[in-house]
Tab-separated table of C-alpha atoms in Angstrom:
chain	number	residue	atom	x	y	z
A	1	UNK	CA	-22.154	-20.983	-31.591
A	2	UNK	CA	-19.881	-18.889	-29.545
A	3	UNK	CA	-21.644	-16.452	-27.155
A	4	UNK	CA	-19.810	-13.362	-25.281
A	5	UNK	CA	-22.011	-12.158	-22.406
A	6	UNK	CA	-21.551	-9.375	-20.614
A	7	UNK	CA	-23.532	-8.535	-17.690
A	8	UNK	CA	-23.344	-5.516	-14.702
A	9	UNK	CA	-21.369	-3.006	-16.966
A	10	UNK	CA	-22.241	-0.388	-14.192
A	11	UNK	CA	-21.568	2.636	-16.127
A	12	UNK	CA	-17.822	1.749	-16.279
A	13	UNK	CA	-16.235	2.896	-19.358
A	14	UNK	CA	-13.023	1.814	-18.827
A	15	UNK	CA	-13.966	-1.834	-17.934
A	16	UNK	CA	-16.569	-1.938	-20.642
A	17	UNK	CA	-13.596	-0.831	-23.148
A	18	UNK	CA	-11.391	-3.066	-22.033
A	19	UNK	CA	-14.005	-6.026	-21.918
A	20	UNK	CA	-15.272	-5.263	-25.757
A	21	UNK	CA	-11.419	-4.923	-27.249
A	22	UNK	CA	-11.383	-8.700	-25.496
A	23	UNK	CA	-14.768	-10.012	-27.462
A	24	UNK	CA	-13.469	-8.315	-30.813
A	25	UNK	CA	-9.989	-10.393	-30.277
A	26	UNK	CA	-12.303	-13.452	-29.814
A	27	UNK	CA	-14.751	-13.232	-32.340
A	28	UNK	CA	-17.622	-14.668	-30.935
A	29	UNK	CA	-20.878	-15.252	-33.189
A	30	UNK	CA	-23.533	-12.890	-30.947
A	31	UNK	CA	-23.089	-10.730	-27.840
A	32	UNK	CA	-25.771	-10.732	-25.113
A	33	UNK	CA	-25.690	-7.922	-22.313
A	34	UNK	CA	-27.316	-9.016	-19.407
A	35	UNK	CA	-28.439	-5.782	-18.086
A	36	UNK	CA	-27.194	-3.209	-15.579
A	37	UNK	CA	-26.145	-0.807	-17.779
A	38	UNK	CA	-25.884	1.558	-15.547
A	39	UNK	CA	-25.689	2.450	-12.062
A	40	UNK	CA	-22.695	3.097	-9.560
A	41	UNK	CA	-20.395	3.750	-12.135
A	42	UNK	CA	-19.623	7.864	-13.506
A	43	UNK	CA	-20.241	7.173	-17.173
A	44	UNK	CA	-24.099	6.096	-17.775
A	45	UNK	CA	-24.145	7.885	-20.939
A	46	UNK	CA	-21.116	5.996	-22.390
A	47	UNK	CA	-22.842	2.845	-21.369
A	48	UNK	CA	-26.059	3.490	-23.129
A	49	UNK	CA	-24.296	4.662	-26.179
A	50	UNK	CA	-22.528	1.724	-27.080
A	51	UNK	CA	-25.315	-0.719	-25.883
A	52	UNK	CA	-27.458	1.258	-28.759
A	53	UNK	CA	-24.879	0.451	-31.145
A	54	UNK	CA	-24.510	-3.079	-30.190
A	55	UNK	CA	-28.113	-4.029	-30.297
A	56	UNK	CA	-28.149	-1.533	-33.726
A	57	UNK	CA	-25.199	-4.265	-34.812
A	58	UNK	CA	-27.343	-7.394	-33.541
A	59	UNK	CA	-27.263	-7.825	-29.687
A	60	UNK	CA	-29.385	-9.205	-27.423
A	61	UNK	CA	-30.027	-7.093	-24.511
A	62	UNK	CA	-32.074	-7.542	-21.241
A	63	UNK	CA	-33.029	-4.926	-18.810
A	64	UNK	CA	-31.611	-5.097	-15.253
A	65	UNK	CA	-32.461	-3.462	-11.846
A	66	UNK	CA	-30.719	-0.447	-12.262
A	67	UNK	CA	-31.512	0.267	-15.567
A	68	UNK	CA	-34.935	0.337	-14.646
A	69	UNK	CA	-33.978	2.227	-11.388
A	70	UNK	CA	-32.551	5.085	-13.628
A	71	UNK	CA	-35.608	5.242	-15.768
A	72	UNK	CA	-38.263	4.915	-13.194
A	73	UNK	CA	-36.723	5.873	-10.040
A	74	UNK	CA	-35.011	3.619	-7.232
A	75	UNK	CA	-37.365	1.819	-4.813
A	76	UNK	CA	-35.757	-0.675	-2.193
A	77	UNK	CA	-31.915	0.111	-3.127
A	78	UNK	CA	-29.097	0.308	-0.994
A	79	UNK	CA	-28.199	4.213	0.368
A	80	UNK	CA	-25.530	4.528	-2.534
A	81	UNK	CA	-27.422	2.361	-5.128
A	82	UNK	CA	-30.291	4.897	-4.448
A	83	UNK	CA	-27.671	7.703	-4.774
A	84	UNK	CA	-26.377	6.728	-7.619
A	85	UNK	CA	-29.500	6.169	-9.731
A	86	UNK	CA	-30.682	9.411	-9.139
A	87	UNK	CA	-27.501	11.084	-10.242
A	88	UNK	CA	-27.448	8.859	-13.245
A	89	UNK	CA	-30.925	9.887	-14.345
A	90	UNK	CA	-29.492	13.391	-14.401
A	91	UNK	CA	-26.938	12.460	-17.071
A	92	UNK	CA	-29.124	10.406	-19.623
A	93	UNK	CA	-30.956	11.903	-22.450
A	94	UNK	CA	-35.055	11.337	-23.344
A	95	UNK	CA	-33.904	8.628	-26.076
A	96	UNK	CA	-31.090	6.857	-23.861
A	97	UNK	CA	-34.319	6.335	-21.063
A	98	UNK	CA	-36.767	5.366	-23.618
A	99	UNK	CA	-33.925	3.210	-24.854
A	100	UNK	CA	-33.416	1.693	-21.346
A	101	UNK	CA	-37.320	1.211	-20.577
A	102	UNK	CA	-37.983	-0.725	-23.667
A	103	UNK	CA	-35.569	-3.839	-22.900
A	104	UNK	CA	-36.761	-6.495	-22.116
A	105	UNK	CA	-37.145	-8.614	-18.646
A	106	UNK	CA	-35.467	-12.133	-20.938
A	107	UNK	CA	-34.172	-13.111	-24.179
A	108	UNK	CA	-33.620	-16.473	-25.784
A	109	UNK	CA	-30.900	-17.643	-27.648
A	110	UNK	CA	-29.278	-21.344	-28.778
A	111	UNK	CA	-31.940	-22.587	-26.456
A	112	UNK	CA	-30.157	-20.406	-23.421
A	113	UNK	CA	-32.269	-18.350	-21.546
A	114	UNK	CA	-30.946	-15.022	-20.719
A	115	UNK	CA	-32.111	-12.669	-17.616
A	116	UNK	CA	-30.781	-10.359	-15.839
A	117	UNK	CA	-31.402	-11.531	-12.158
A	118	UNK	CA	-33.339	-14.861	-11.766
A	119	UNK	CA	-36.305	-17.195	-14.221
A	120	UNK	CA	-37.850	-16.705	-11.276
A	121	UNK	CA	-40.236	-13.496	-11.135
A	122	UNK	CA	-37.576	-12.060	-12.971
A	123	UNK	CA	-39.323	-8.137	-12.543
A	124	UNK	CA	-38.641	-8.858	-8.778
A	125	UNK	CA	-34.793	-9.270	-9.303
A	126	UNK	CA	-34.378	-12.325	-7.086
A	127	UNK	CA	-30.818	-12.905	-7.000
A	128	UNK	CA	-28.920	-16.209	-7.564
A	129	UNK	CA	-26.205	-17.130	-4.824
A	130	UNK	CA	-26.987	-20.711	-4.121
A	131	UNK	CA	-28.376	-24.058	-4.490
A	132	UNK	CA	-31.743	-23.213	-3.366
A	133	UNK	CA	-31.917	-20.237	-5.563
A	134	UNK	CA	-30.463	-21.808	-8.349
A	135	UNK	CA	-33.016	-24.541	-8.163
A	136	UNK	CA	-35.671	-22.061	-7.958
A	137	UNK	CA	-34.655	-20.423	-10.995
A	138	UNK	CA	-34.914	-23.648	-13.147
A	139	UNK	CA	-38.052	-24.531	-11.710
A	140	UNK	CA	-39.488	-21.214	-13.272
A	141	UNK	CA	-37.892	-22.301	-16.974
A	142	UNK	CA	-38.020	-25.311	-19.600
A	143	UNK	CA	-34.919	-24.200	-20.387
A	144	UNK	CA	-31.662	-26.612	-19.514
A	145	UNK	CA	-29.653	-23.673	-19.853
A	146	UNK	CA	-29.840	-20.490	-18.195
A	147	UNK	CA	-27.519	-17.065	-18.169
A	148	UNK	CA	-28.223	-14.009	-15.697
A	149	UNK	CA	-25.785	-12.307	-13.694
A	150	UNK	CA	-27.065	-9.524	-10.458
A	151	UNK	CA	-24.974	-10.808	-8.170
A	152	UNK	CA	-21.685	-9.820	-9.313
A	153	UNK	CA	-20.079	-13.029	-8.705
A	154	UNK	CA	-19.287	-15.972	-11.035
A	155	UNK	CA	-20.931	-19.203	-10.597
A	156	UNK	CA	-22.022	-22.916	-12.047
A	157	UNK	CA	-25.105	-24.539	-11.227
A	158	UNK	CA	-25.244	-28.081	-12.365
A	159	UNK	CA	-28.685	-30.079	-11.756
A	160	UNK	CA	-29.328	-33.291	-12.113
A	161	UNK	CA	-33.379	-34.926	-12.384
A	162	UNK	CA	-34.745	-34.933	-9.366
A	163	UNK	CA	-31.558	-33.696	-7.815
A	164	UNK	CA	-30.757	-30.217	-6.353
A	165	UNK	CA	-28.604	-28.116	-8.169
A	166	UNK	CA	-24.747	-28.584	-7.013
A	167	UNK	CA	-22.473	-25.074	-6.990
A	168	UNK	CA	-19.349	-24.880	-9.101
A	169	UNK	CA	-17.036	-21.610	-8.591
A	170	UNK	CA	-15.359	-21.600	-12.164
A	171	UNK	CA	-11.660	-20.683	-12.288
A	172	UNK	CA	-10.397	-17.292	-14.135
A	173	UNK	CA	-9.779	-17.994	-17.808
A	174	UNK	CA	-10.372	-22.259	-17.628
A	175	UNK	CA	-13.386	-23.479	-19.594
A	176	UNK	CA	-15.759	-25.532	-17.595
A	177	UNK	CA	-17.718	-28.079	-19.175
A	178	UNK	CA	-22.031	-28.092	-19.772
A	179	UNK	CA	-23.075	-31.781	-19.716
A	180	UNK	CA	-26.060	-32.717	-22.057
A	181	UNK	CA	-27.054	-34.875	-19.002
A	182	UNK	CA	-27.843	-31.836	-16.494
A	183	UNK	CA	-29.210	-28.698	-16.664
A	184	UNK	CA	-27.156	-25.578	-16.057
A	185	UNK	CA	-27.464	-21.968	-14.540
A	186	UNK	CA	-24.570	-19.914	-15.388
A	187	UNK	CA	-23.958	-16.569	-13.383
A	188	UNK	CA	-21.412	-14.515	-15.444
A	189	UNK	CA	-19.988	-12.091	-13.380
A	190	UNK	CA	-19.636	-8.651	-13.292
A	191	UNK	CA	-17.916	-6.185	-16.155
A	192	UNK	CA	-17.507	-2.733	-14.253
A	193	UNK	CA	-18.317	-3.846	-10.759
A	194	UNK	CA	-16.532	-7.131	-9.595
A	195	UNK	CA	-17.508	-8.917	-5.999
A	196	UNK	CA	-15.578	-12.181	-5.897
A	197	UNK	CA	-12.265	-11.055	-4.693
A	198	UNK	CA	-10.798	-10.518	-8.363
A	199	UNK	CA	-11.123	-6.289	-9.420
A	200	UNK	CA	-10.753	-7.388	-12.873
A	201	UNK	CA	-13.679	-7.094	-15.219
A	202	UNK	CA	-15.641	-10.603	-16.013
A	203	UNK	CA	-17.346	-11.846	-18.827
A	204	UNK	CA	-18.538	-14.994	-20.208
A	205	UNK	CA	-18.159	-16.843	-23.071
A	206	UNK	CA	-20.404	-19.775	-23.733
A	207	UNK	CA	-19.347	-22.043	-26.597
A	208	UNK	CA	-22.560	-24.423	-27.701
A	209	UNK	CA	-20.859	-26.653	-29.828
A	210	UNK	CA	-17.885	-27.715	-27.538
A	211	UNK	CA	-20.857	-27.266	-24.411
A	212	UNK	CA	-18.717	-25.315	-22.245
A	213	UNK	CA	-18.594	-21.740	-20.616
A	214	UNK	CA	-14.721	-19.684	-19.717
A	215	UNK	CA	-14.937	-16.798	-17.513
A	216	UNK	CA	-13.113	-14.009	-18.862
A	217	UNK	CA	-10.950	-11.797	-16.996
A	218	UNK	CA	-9.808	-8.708	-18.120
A	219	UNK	CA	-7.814	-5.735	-16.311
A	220	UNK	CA	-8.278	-2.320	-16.660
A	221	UNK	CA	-7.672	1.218	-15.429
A	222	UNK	CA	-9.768	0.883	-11.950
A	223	UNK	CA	-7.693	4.093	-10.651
A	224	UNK	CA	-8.788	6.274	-13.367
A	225	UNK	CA	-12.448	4.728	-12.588
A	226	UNK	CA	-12.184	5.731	-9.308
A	227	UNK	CA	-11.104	9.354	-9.732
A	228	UNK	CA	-13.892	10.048	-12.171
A	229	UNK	CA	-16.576	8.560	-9.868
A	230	UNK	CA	-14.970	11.202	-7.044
A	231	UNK	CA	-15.523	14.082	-9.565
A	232	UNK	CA	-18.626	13.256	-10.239
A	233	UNK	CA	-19.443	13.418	-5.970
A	234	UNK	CA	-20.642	9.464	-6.074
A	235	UNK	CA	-20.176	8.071	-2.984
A	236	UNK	CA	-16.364	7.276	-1.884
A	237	UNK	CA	-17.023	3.344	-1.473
A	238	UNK	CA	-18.225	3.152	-5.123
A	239	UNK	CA	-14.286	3.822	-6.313
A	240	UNK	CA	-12.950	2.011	-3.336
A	241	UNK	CA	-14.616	-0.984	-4.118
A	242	UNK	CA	-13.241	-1.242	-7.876
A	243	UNK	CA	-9.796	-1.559	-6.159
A	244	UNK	CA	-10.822	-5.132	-4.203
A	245	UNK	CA	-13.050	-6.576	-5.977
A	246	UNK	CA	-16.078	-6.350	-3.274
């Protein structure tokens, strides 16, 4: 089975464009969106929208941080995460929240477990950026494989028995191989808000039968991003940060 997972779409609808015109040319079997709908980015509404249709056409969908920020208020953000899911509340209708507040924490899948942040107290949105994390994560599943994404940045976790896990940065494009001898946590990257030095928008695809995971990356219009996130009186850094990739 051939899984596209998309994760930290951010409200971005020219990334999230780009990103699904990608999947359609690949053809994958399912789609999974890892969460993070929205936040940050000027076009929550857009976001929503076509995550309705995708789970209406058979998607998996998990809620993230600020989806549930936009829904129930932030608590513990950053100033211009905070920001930001306030404004974004403003622009979502009754059924786009009720929407957004019935996703759910995890999904399964192909024996992959998918969450937004971490297996670990997932509701607390513990985020996975190394070993130690990583290993805490798989501690809190059966699973040998696990998806999330939160951080924005692209990584392998292979783990061994009765071995910590060892980090793998995967390279743009280049599958990377899922033994059957280790378990695996797999964080996918960001669509609409991109942290690892690349501004392109990143997604996964995770192939079962040849056991092996590519990192998509896809370019889009970050300018025209940025202008409409200045219209809409989001915070400055928000559009600058599309530009770089941090």
């Amino acid at each position: 089975m051939r899984i596209a997972v998309l994760s930290d779409i951010h409200a971005n609808r020219e990334a999230l464009q780009a990103v699904l015109e990608a999947v359609e040319r690949l053809r994958p079997d399912r789609l999974v969106l890892l969460g993070d709908l929205v936040g940050y980015g000027p076009d929550p509404g857009f976001a929503v929208e076509m995550a309705q249709k995708l789970a209406a056409a058979g998607a998996l969908c998990v809620l993230g941080n600020h989806d549930e920020a936009a829904v129930h208020g932030p608590s513990g953000m950053t100033a211009h995460a905070h920001e930001a899911a306030l404004w974004t509340r403003t622009q979502l209708s009754s059924e786009q929240c009720a929407f957004l507040a019935a996703l759910p924490l995890t999904a399964t899948l192909a024996g992959a477990l998918f969450v937004h942040a971490s297996a670990r107290t997932p509701q607390a949105w513990p985020y996975v950026t190394d070993e130690r994390s990583a290993g805490q994560c798989l501690a809190a599943s059966e699973a040998a494989l696990i998806i999330c994404g939160h951080t924005h940045q692209p990584a392998l976790f292979y783990a061994r028995p009765g071995h910590e896990p060892v980090r793998f940065t995967p390279r743009r494009n280049l599958a990377a191989p899922l033994s059957a001898l280790r378990r695996h946590v797999v964080v996918v990257g960001a669509v609409g808000q991109p942290r690892d030095g690349d501004p392109a928008a990143c997604f996964a695809l995770l192939d079962t039968e040849r056991a092996e995971v590519t990192m998509v990356r896809v370019p889009y219009d970050r300018q025209a991003t940025a202008r409409k996130i200045a219209a809409a009186g989001l915070p400055e850094w928000l559009g600058m940060r599309l530009q770089i990739g941090r």
